[in-house]
């Protein structure tokens, strides 16, 4: 558990810590670090502002889970979100954070049949409701939802709710909740209107604002390579060989990836070191000292392990695995292009990750350009150039006595044996370089087949028997993913199953989204056949 040290120090229960570990959270984000302790104790209201992707959901989700009583028969928390997608996402995040605690979370949003929601609400036993404002008002007006005993009222993504014109609805809901509930407002930005809500509906409230990280500097060139997973290592070696003064960090997702990549680099003759959570403090310091002094120029790291490193004059940052979210991307690449020096951030993307990269690009508001992995002959020419320069340098600075005498010997005995000069120099080079200049020492990189335009037919284990029609099916898929309905084509519904055509990329997203569902929410979805061109 030592990884979760900071979370544990906040006084979180063993149950939550276990859930955090399962989710792979290691350290609280800034907004979490400041809000969780505040919400675990006392009863002040709160306004929390932090950029998108900084973990605001867990910032309020964790304390709510800790503080609600699973034995209570009343709804303890209402979370308002601007869209049903967000409602479902927040409900998901809370369910994955609650561990073994028996808290029931119900998403309540427009577009889903109201009768079903009423049934769930009547049955009771619900502790947390995540809903969109319109539908919540609908239930309040019908008397099917009571908020008298609410302990927490959360306005999530408040600026979005304002943008979408929900503010009046939100105020109406706020006015119907009991006096002593805590109001928590989370938002990426804080327009005037939002501050007014805070003033009108909150008692003594705390404001926690996390400064926006400087977005990427113009001095960082950002590029990406499309490579398949198995070619990433080869692509990495080509970059390392091409870039003379490489001084950089190679980011991997997991400790295991860090270890494997480092070992492979060392096996191929590079001086590389790894840092991640399982490296001892002593080893870590040793490695970092070498790295800071540029005795070591290739560092392989996880995001978390790299967090504390105060080196920012790197020539390169390599995203060997795609960062988890836009914030991590900005954080990673912020280590190059500082202090007037130019830097390059290179991201490897597999065809399946293309959509995620575009998301990062959009949210981080940066320009990431596609480039081809350098060709083998390009890399070899670059190496030769470097050797030529080094030879000229040596000649300029003066050749050592030992080498000069040995050269004379070699020339003389060569002459005696009738060798020519070309053979002699070539042999000396081969002795020094082994097969470094041979094409065969590089593996081929396969052209990735871009899946962007490929179509996939999906089989869905739901049909007319389940009262499904094409529209309902599309709505269901759209509400669970962020895929727009127009991206779904040729829907065919049969008695027990259905089919639809989507892009290969969307197919992955859909299969992933439903794979995690358990129990009666589980729907069997698989590829029917590939329709690739
Ligand atoms: P926000 O609401 O601020 O935009 P989210 O709550 O949606 O951000 O979180 C963004 C992503 O970051 C989610 O995938 C979430 O699981 C993940 N995340 C949140 N907190 C942490 C953490 N402490 N460590 C690692 N990942 C985290
Ligand atoms: Mg959010």
Coordinates of C-alpha atoms and ligand atoms in Angstrom, one line a residue:
X1 CA 0.0 0.0 0.0
X2 CA 3.0 2.3 0.3
X3 CA 2.2 3.6 -3.2
X4 CA -1.1 5.1 -1.9
X5 CA 0.7 6.8 1.0
X6 CA -0.7 10.2 0.3
X7 CA -4.2 8.9 0.0
X8 CA -3.8 6.8 3.2
X9 CA -2.5 9.9 5.0
X10 CA -5.8 11.6 4.3
X11 CA -7.5 9.0 6.6
X12 CA -9.3 7.1 3.9
X13 CA -10.7 3.7 4.7
X14 CA -9.0 0.5 3.8
X15 CA -12.0 -0.2 1.5
X16 CA -11.4 3.0 -0.6
X17 CA -7.7 2.4 -0.6
X18 CA -8.2 -1.0 -2.1
X19 CA -10.6 0.4 -4.7
X20 CA -8.0 3.1 -5.6
X21 CA -5.3 0.5 -5.9
X22 CA -7.5 -1.5 -8.3
X23 CA -8.1 1.6 -10.4
X24 CA -4.4 2.2 -10.6
X25 CA -4.5 5.6 -8.8
X26 CA -1.2 6.1 -7.0
X27 CA -1.3 9.7 -5.9
X28 CA -4.1 12.2 -5.5
X29 CA -4.3 15.0 -8.1
X30 CA -4.0 18.5 -6.7
X31 CA -7.7 19.1 -6.6
X32 CA -8.1 15.8 -4.8
X33 CA -5.3 16.6 -2.4
X34 CA -7.0 19.8 -1.3
X35 CA -10.7 18.9 -1.4
X36 CA -10.8 15.4 0.0
X37 CA -9.6 16.2 3.5
X38 CA -11.9 19.2 3.6
X39 CA -14.9 17.2 2.7
X40 CA -14.2 14.2 4.9
X41 CA -14.6 16.6 7.9
X42 CA -16.7 19.5 8.9
X43 CA -19.7 20.8 6.9
X44 CA -18.6 23.8 4.9
X45 CA -19.8 24.2 1.3
X46 CA -17.2 24.2 -1.4
X47 CA -16.3 25.6 -4.8
X48 CA -13.6 23.7 -6.6
X49 CA -12.0 24.8 -9.8
X50 CA -9.6 22.8 -11.8
X51 CA -8.9 22.0 -15.4
X52 CA -10.7 19.2 -17.3
X53 CA -9.1 15.8 -16.7
X54 CA -7.8 16.5 -13.3
X55 CA -10.0 14.0 -11.4
X56 CA -12.7 16.2 -10.0
X57 CA -15.1 13.3 -9.9
X58 CA -13.0 11.4 -7.4
X59 CA -12.4 14.7 -5.5
X60 CA -16.0 14.7 -4.5
X61 CA -16.8 11.0 -5.1
X62 CA -14.4 9.6 -2.5
X63 CA -15.6 11.8 0.4
X64 CA -19.2 11.1 -0.4
X65 CA -18.6 7.4 -0.4
X66 CA -16.8 7.6 2.9
X67 CA -19.5 9.8 4.5
X68 CA -22.7 8.2 3.4
X69 CA -24.2 5.5 5.5
X70 CA -25.0 2.3 3.6
X71 CA -27.8 1.5 6.0
X72 CA -29.6 4.7 5.4
X73 CA -32.9 4.5 3.6
X74 CA -32.7 8.0 2.2
X75 CA -31.0 9.5 -0.8
X76 CA -27.9 11.1 0.6
X77 CA -26.3 12.7 -2.4
X78 CA -27.5 14.3 -5.6
X79 CA -25.0 14.9 -8.3
X80 CA -26.1 17.1 -11.2
X81 CA -24.3 16.8 -14.5
X82 CA -25.0 18.6 -17.8
X83 CA -25.4 15.5 -20.0
X84 CA -26.4 11.9 -19.8
X85 CA -23.0 10.8 -21.0
X86 CA -21.5 12.6 -18.0
X87 CA -24.1 11.3 -15.7
X88 CA -23.2 7.8 -16.7
X89 CA -19.5 8.4 -16.5
X90 CA -19.8 9.9 -13.0
X91 CA -22.0 7.0 -11.9
X92 CA -19.4 4.6 -13.3
X93 CA -16.5 6.3 -11.6
X94 CA -18.3 6.3 -8.3
X95 CA -19.2 2.6 -8.6
X96 CA -15.6 1.8 -9.3
X97 CA -14.5 3.8 -6.3
X98 CA -17.0 2.5 -3.7
X99 CA -15.2 -0.8 -3.2
X100 CA -17.3 -3.2 -1.0
X101 CA -19.4 -0.5 0.5
X102 CA -23.0 -1.2 -0.3
X103 CA -24.0 2.1 -1.8
X104 CA -26.5 2.2 -4.6
X105 CA -25.9 4.7 -7.4
X106 CA -28.8 5.5 -9.8
X107 CA -28.3 7.5 -13.0
X108 CA -31.4 9.5 -13.8
X109 CA -31.3 11.3 -17.1
X110 CA -33.6 12.4 -19.9
X111 CA -33.9 10.0 -22.9
X112 CA -34.3 7.0 -20.6
X113 CA -37.8 5.8 -20.0
X114 CA -39.2 7.7 -16.9
X115 CA -41.3 4.7 -15.9
X116 CA -38.3 2.6 -15.2
X117 CA -36.7 5.4 -13.2
X118 CA -39.9 5.7 -11.2
X119 CA -39.8 2.0 -10.5
X120 CA -36.3 2.2 -9.2
X121 CA -37.0 5.2 -7.1
X122 CA -40.1 3.7 -5.6
X123 CA -38.2 0.5 -4.7
X124 CA -35.8 2.7 -2.7
X125 CA -32.4 1.7 -1.2
X126 CA -30.7 4.3 -3.4
X127 CA -28.0 6.4 -1.8
X128 CA -26.6 8.5 -4.7
X129 CA -28.4 9.9 -7.7
X130 CA -26.5 11.2 -10.7
X131 CA -28.8 13.1 -13.0
X132 CA -29.4 15.7 -15.5
X133 CA -31.3 18.8 -14.3
X134 CA -34.4 18.5 -16.6
X135 CA -35.2 15.0 -15.6
X136 CA -34.6 15.6 -11.9
X137 CA -37.1 18.5 -12.0
X138 CA -39.5 16.2 -13.7
X139 CA -39.3 13.7 -10.9
X140 CA -39.5 16.4 -8.2
X141 CA -42.7 17.7 -9.8
X142 CA -44.2 14.2 -10.0
X143 CA -43.2 13.7 -6.4
X144 CA -41.3 10.6 -7.3
X145 CA -38.1 12.0 -5.9
X146 CA -37.6 13.4 -2.4
X147 CA -34.5 15.4 -1.5
X148 CA -35.5 16.2 2.1
X149 CA -32.6 14.3 3.7
X150 CA -30.0 15.2 1.2
X151 CA -26.5 15.5 2.8
X152 CA -24.6 16.4 -0.4
X153 CA -25.7 18.4 -3.4
X154 CA -23.1 18.5 -6.1
X155 CA -23.1 20.6 -9.2
X156 CA -20.6 18.9 -11.5
X157 CA -19.2 20.7 -14.6
X158 CA -21.1 23.8 -13.5
X159 CA -19.8 25.9 -16.4
X160 CA -21.1 23.4 -18.9
X161 CA -24.5 23.4 -17.2
X162 CA -24.5 27.2 -17.6
X163 CA -23.5 26.9 -21.3
X164 CA -26.3 24.5 -21.9
X165 CA -28.9 26.8 -20.3
X166 CA -29.6 24.7 -17.2
X167 CA -28.9 27.4 -14.6
X168 CA -32.5 28.1 -13.8
X169 CA -33.2 24.4 -13.5
X170 CA -30.2 24.0 -11.2
X171 CA -31.4 26.9 -9.0
X172 CA -34.9 25.4 -8.8
X173 CA -33.5 22.1 -7.7
X174 CA -31.2 23.8 -5.2
X175 CA -34.1 25.6 -3.6
X176 CA -35.9 22.3 -3.0
X177 CA -33.2 20.7 -1.0
X178 CA -33.0 20.7 2.7
X179 CA -31.2 23.6 4.5
X180 CA -28.4 21.7 6.0
X181 CA -27.1 19.8 2.9
X182 CA -23.6 20.7 1.8
X183 CA -23.4 22.2 -1.6
X184 CA -20.3 21.4 -3.7
X185 CA -19.7 23.1 -7.0
X186 CA -17.1 21.8 -9.4
X187 CA -16.2 23.5 -12.6
X188 CA -13.3 24.0 -15.0
X189 CA -13.9 27.7 -15.3
X190 CA -15.7 30.1 -13.0
X191 CA -17.9 32.6 -15.0
X192 CA -19.7 35.3 -13.0
X193 CA -23.0 33.5 -13.2
X194 CA -21.5 30.5 -11.4
X195 CA -20.0 32.7 -8.7
X196 CA -23.5 34.2 -8.2
X197 CA -25.0 30.8 -7.6
X198 CA -22.3 30.1 -5.1
X199 CA -23.1 33.3 -3.3
X200 CA -26.8 32.8 -3.3
X201 CA -27.0 29.2 -2.3
X202 CA -24.0 28.5 -0.3
X203 CA -23.3 29.4 3.3
X204 CA -19.7 30.0 4.4
X205 CA -18.0 28.4 1.5
X206 CA -14.4 27.5 0.8
X207 CA -12.9 28.1 -2.6
X208 CA -10.2 25.9 -4.0
X209 CA -8.7 26.9 -7.2
X210 CA -5.9 24.9 -8.9
X211 CA -4.0 27.0 -11.3
X212 CA -4.0 26.0 -14.9
X213 CA -0.8 24.4 -16.0
X214 CA 1.0 26.4 -18.6
X215 CA 0.0 24.8 -21.9
X216 CA 2.8 23.6 -24.1
X217 CA 5.3 26.1 -25.2
X218 CA 5.9 27.0 -28.8
X219 CA 9.4 25.7 -28.6
X220 CA 8.2 22.1 -28.3
X221 CA 7.7 20.5 -31.6
X222 CA 5.0 17.8 -31.2
X223 CA 4.8 14.9 -33.5
X224 CA 3.3 11.5 -33.5
X225 CA 4.1 8.2 -35.3
X226 CA 1.5 5.6 -36.1
X227 CA 3.1 2.3 -35.2
X228 CA 1.8 -1.1 -34.2
X229 CA 2.6 -2.1 -30.6
X230 CA 5.3 -4.7 -31.7
X231 CA 7.2 -2.1 -33.8
X232 CA 7.4 0.6 -31.1
X233 CA 10.8 -0.6 -29.8
X234 CA 12.3 -0.5 -33.3
X235 CA 10.9 3.0 -33.9
X236 CA 12.4 4.1 -30.6
X237 CA 15.9 2.8 -31.5
X238 CA 15.7 4.6 -34.8
X239 CA 15.0 7.9 -33.0
X240 CA 17.8 7.3 -30.5
X241 CA 20.2 6.6 -33.4
X242 CA 19.1 9.5 -35.4
X243 CA 19.2 12.1 -32.7
X244 CA 22.8 12.9 -31.9
X245 CA 22.3 14.8 -28.7
X246 CA 19.3 12.9 -27.4
X247 CA 18.6 13.8 -23.7
X248 CA 15.2 12.6 -22.8
X249 CA 12.6 10.6 -20.9
X250 CA 10.7 7.7 -22.4
X251 CA 7.3 7.4 -20.8
X252 CA 5.7 4.0 -20.4
X253 CA 2.3 3.2 -18.9
X254 CA 3.2 0.5 -16.4
X255 CA 6.3 -0.5 -14.4
X256 CA 6.4 -3.7 -16.4
X257 CA 6.6 -1.7 -19.7
X258 CA 9.3 0.5 -18.1
X259 CA 11.4 -2.6 -17.1
X260 CA 11.0 -4.4 -20.4
X261 CA 11.8 -1.4 -22.5
X262 CA 14.9 -0.6 -20.4
X263 CA 16.2 -4.1 -20.6
X264 CA 15.7 -4.2 -24.3
X265 CA 17.6 -0.9 -24.7
X266 CA 20.5 -2.1 -22.6
X267 CA 20.6 -5.3 -24.6
X268 CA 20.9 -3.3 -27.7
X269 CA 23.8 -1.3 -26.4
X270 CA 22.2 1.8 -25.1
X271 CA 22.9 3.3 -21.7
X272 CA 19.4 3.5 -20.3
X273 CA 18.0 3.4 -16.7
X274 CA 14.5 2.9 -15.4
X275 CA 12.6 4.6 -12.6
X276 CA 9.2 3.6 -11.3
X277 CA 7.5 3.0 -8.0
X278 CA 9.3 -0.2 -7.2
X279 CA 12.8 1.2 -7.5
X280 CA 14.4 1.9 -4.1
X281 CA 14.9 5.4 -3.0
X282 CA 18.7 5.0 -3.1
X283 CA 18.7 3.6 -6.6
X284 CA 16.4 6.4 -7.7
X285 CA 18.6 9.1 -6.4
X286 CA 21.6 7.5 -8.0
X287 CA 19.9 7.4 -11.4
X288 CA 18.6 10.9 -11.1
X289 CA 22.0 12.3 -10.2
X290 CA 23.5 10.7 -13.3
X291 CA 20.6 11.9 -15.4
X292 CA 20.8 15.5 -14.1
X293 CA 24.6 15.5 -14.9
X294 CA 23.9 14.2 -18.3
X295 CA 26.1 11.1 -17.6
X296 CA 22.9 9.3 -18.4
X297 CA 20.8 10.5 -21.3
X298 CA 18.1 8.0 -21.6
X299 CA 15.6 7.6 -18.8
X300 CA 12.6 5.3 -18.9
X301 CA 9.8 6.2 -16.5
X302 CA 6.2 6.0 -15.5
X303 CA 4.3 9.2 -15.1
X304 CA 4.2 9.0 -11.3
X305 CA 7.9 8.2 -10.9
X306 CA 8.8 11.1 -13.2
X307 CA 6.7 13.6 -11.4
X308 CA 9.3 14.7 -8.9
X309 CA 12.1 15.1 -11.4
X310 CA 13.1 18.8 -11.8
X311 CA 14.9 18.5 -15.1
X312 CA 13.3 20.5 -17.8
X313 CA 15.9 21.1 -20.5
X314 CA 15.3 17.8 -22.2
X315 CA 15.7 17.6 -26.0
X316 CA 13.1 14.8 -26.2
X317 CA 10.1 13.4 -24.5
X318 CA 8.9 10.2 -25.9
X319 CA 5.4 8.9 -25.2
X320 CA 6.1 5.3 -25.7
X321 CA 2.6 4.6 -24.4
X322 CA -0.1 7.2 -24.8
X323 CA -0.6 9.2 -21.6
X324 CA -3.8 8.5 -19.7
X325 CA -5.4 11.9 -20.2
X326 CA -4.7 15.3 -21.7
X327 CA -3.3 16.7 -18.5
X328 CA -0.7 14.0 -18.3
X329 CA 0.2 14.7 -21.9
X330 CA 0.8 18.4 -21.2
X331 CA 2.7 17.5 -18.0
X332 CA 5.0 15.1 -19.8
X333 CA 5.9 17.3 -22.7
X334 CA 6.3 20.4 -20.6
X335 CA 9.7 19.0 -19.8
X336 CA 11.1 20.0 -23.2
X337 CA 11.2 23.3 -25.0
X338 CA 11.9 25.4 -21.9
X339 CA 14.3 28.2 -21.3
X340 CA 14.6 29.1 -24.9
X341 CA 15.8 25.7 -26.0
X342 CA 13.9 23.7 -28.6
X343 CA 12.6 20.3 -27.8
X344 CA 10.6 17.5 -29.5
X345 CA 7.8 15.5 -28.1
X346 CA 7.2 12.3 -29.9
X347 CA 4.1 10.2 -29.3
X348 CA 3.7 6.6 -30.5
X349 CA 0.1 5.8 -31.3
X350 CA -1.3 2.4 -32.3
X351 CA -4.2 2.4 -34.7
X352 CA -6.6 1.6 -31.8
X353 CA -5.4 4.6 -29.9
X354 CA -5.9 7.1 -32.7
X355 CA -9.2 8.4 -31.3
X356 CA -7.7 8.9 -27.9
X357 CA -4.9 10.9 -29.4
X358 CA -7.3 13.2 -31.2
X359 CA -9.1 13.7 -27.8
X360 CA -5.9 14.6 -26.2
X361 CA -5.1 17.0 -29.0
X362 CA -8.5 18.6 -28.7
X363 CA -8.5 19.1 -24.9
X364 CA -4.9 20.0 -24.6
X365 CA -5.4 22.5 -27.5
X366 CA -2.1 21.6 -29.0
X367 CA -1.0 20.8 -32.5
X368 CA 0.4 17.3 -32.9
X369 CA 1.6 16.6 -36.4
X370 CA 1.9 13.2 -38.0
X371 CA 5.3 12.0 -39.2
X372 CA 6.8 8.9 -40.6
X373 CA 9.2 6.8 -38.5
X374 CA 12.7 7.5 -39.9
X375 CA 13.8 5.1 -42.6
X376 CA 16.7 2.7 -42.0
X377 CA 19.0 4.4 -44.5
X378 CA 18.2 7.8 -43.1
X379 CA 19.3 6.6 -39.7
X380 CA 22.5 5.0 -41.1
X381 CA 23.4 8.1 -43.0
X382 CA 22.9 10.2 -39.8
X383 CA 25.2 7.8 -38.0
X384 CA 27.9 8.1 -40.7
X385 CA 27.7 11.8 -40.6
X386 CA 28.3 11.7 -36.9
X387 CA 31.3 9.4 -37.3
X388 CA 32.7 11.7 -40.0
X389 CA 32.4 14.7 -37.7
X390 CA 34.0 12.8 -34.9
X391 CA 36.9 11.7 -37.1
X392 CA 37.5 15.3 -38.3
X393 CA 37.4 16.4 -34.6
X394 CA 40.1 14.0 -33.7
X395 CA 42.2 15.0 -36.6
X396 CA 41.9 18.6 -35.6
X397 CA 42.6 18.0 -32.0
X398 CA 45.5 15.7 -32.7
X399 CA 45.8 12.0 -33.0
X400 CA 47.3 10.1 -30.0
X401 CA 50.8 8.7 -30.3
X402 CA 49.8 5.1 -29.8
X403 CA 47.1 5.2 -32.5
X404 CA 49.5 6.9 -35.0
X405 CA 52.2 4.4 -34.5
X406 CA 49.8 1.5 -34.8
X407 CA 48.4 3.0 -38.0
X408 CA 51.9 3.1 -39.5
X409 CA 52.5 -0.5 -38.5
X410 CA 49.2 -1.6 -40.1
X411 CA 49.9 0.3 -43.3
X412 CA 53.4 -1.2 -43.6
X413 CA 52.4 -4.7 -42.9
X414 CA 49.4 -4.3 -45.2
X415 CA 51.6 -3.1 -48.0
X416 CA 53.8 -6.2 -47.5
X417 CA 50.7 -8.4 -47.8
X418 CA 49.4 -6.5 -50.9
X419 CA 46.3 -5.2 -49.1
X420 CA 44.7 -2.1 -50.4
X421 CA 43.9 1.0 -48.4
X422 CA 40.1 0.7 -48.7
X423 CA 40.1 -2.8 -47.3
X424 CA 42.2 -1.7 -44.4
X425 CA 40.0 1.3 -43.4
X426 CA 36.9 -0.8 -43.9
X427 CA 38.3 -3.4 -41.5
X428 CA 39.2 -0.9 -38.9
X429 CA 35.7 0.6 -39.1
X430 CA 34.1 -2.8 -38.8
X431 CA 36.3 -3.5 -35.8
X432 CA 35.1 -0.3 -34.2
X433 CA 31.5 -0.4 -35.2
X434 CA 30.7 -4.0 -35.6
X435 CA 27.5 -4.1 -37.8
X436 CA 26.2 -0.8 -36.7
X437 CA 26.1 0.5 -40.2
X438 CA 24.4 -2.5 -41.6
X439 CA 20.7 -2.4 -42.6
X440 CA 20.3 -5.9 -41.2
X441 CA 20.9 -4.6 -37.7
X442 CA 17.5 -2.8 -37.9
X443 CA 14.2 -4.6 -38.0
X444 CA 11.6 -3.7 -40.6
X445 CA 8.7 -1.6 -39.4
X446 CA 5.4 -2.6 -41.0
X447 CA 3.2 0.1 -42.4
X448 CA 0.3 0.3 -40.0
X449 CA -3.0 -0.2 -41.6
X450 CA -4.9 2.9 -40.6
X451 CA -8.3 1.7 -39.2
X452 CA -9.8 5.2 -39.5
X453 CA -11.9 4.3 -42.5
X454 CA -12.4 0.6 -41.9
X455 CA -15.9 -0.6 -41.1
X456 CA -16.8 -3.3 -38.6
X457 CA -20.1 -5.1 -38.3
X458 CA -21.1 -5.6 -34.7
X459 CA -23.2 -8.4 -33.3
X460 CA -25.3 -7.3 -30.3
X461 CA -27.1 -9.8 -28.1
X462 CA -30.3 -7.8 -27.8
X463 CA -33.3 -8.0 -30.0
X464 CA -37.1 -7.6 -30.3
X465 CA -37.6 -10.0 -27.4
X466 CA -36.0 -7.3 -25.3
X467 CA -38.2 -4.6 -26.8
X468 CA -35.4 -3.2 -28.8
X469 CA -35.8 -1.3 -32.0
X470 CA -33.2 0.4 -34.1
X471 CA -33.6 3.8 -32.4
X472 CA -33.5 2.4 -28.9
X473 CA -30.4 0.4 -29.8
X474 CA -28.6 3.5 -31.2
X475 CA -29.6 5.5 -28.2
X476 CA -28.3 2.9 -25.8
X477 CA -25.0 2.7 -27.6
X478 CA -24.7 6.5 -27.8
X479 CA -25.5 7.0 -24.1
X480 CA -22.8 4.5 -23.0
X481 CA -20.1 5.9 -25.3
X482 CA -19.5 9.3 -26.7
X483 CA -20.1 8.1 -30.2
X484 CA -22.6 10.3 -32.2
X485 CA -25.6 8.5 -33.6
X486 CA -24.7 9.3 -37.1
X487 CA -21.6 7.2 -36.8
X488 CA -23.8 4.1 -36.5
X489 CA -25.2 2.7 -39.7
X490 CA -27.2 -0.2 -41.1
X491 CA -28.9 -1.2 -37.9
X492 CA -30.8 -4.5 -38.2
X493 CA -32.8 -5.8 -35.3
X494 CA -33.9 -9.5 -35.1
X495 CA -35.7 -11.4 -32.4
X496 CA -32.8 -12.2 -30.2
X497 CA -29.9 -10.2 -31.6
X498 CA -29.1 -7.2 -33.7
X499 CA -26.3 -5.9 -36.0
X500 CA -24.9 -2.5 -36.7
X501 CA -22.0 -1.1 -38.8
X502 CA -19.5 1.3 -37.2
X503 CA -15.9 2.3 -37.8
X504 CA -13.3 -0.1 -36.5
X505 CA -12.3 2.5 -34.0
X506 CA -15.8 3.0 -32.7
X507 CA -16.2 -0.8 -32.6
X508 CA -13.4 -1.0 -30.0
X509 CA -14.9 1.8 -28.0
X510 CA -18.3 0.1 -27.9
X511 CA -16.9 -3.4 -27.1
X512 CA -14.8 -1.9 -24.3
X513 CA -17.7 0.2 -22.9
X514 CA -20.0 -2.9 -22.5
X515 CA -17.3 -5.4 -21.5
X516 CA -17.2 -3.8 -18.1
X517 CA -20.9 -4.0 -17.4
X518 CA -22.0 -6.7 -15.0
X519 CA -25.2 -8.5 -14.2
X520 CA -28.3 -7.6 -16.1
X521 CA -26.6 -4.6 -17.6
X522 CA -24.3 -6.9 -19.4
X523 CA -24.9 -7.1 -23.1
X524 CA -23.0 -9.4 -25.3
X525 CA -21.3 -7.5 -28.2
X526 CA -18.7 -8.8 -30.6
X527 CA -17.4 -8.3 -34.1
X528 CA -19.6 -10.1 -36.6
X529 CA -17.1 -9.8 -39.4
X530 CA -14.6 -7.2 -40.5
X531 CA -15.7 -5.2 -43.5
X532 CA -12.3 -3.7 -44.2
X533 CA -11.6 -2.6 -47.7
Ligands
LIG1 P1 -12.4 16.0 -14.5 O1 -13.8 15.8 -13.9 O2 -11.6 16.9 -13.7 O3 -12.4 16.4 -15.9 P2 -12.3 13.1 -14.2 O4 -12.8 13.0 -12.8 O5 -13.2 12.8 -15.3 O6 -11.7 14.6 -14.5 O7 -11.0 12.3 -14.3 C1 -10.2 12.1 -15.5 C2 -9.5 10.8 -15.5 O8 -8.5 10.7 -14.5 C3 -10.4 9.6 -15.1 O9 -10.1 8.5 -16.0 C4 -10.1 9.2 -13.7 O10 -10.3 7.9 -13.4 C5 -8.6 9.6 -13.7 N1 -8.1 9.9 -12.4 C6 -8.7 10.7 -11.4 N2 -7.9 10.8 -10.4 C7 -6.8 10.1 -10.6 C8 -5.6 9.8 -9.8 N3 -5.4 10.4 -8.6 N4 -4.7 9.0 -10.4 C9 -4.8 8.5 -11.6 N5 -5.9 8.7 -12.4 C10 -6.9 9.5 -11.9
LIG2 MG1 -15.7 16.0 -14.5

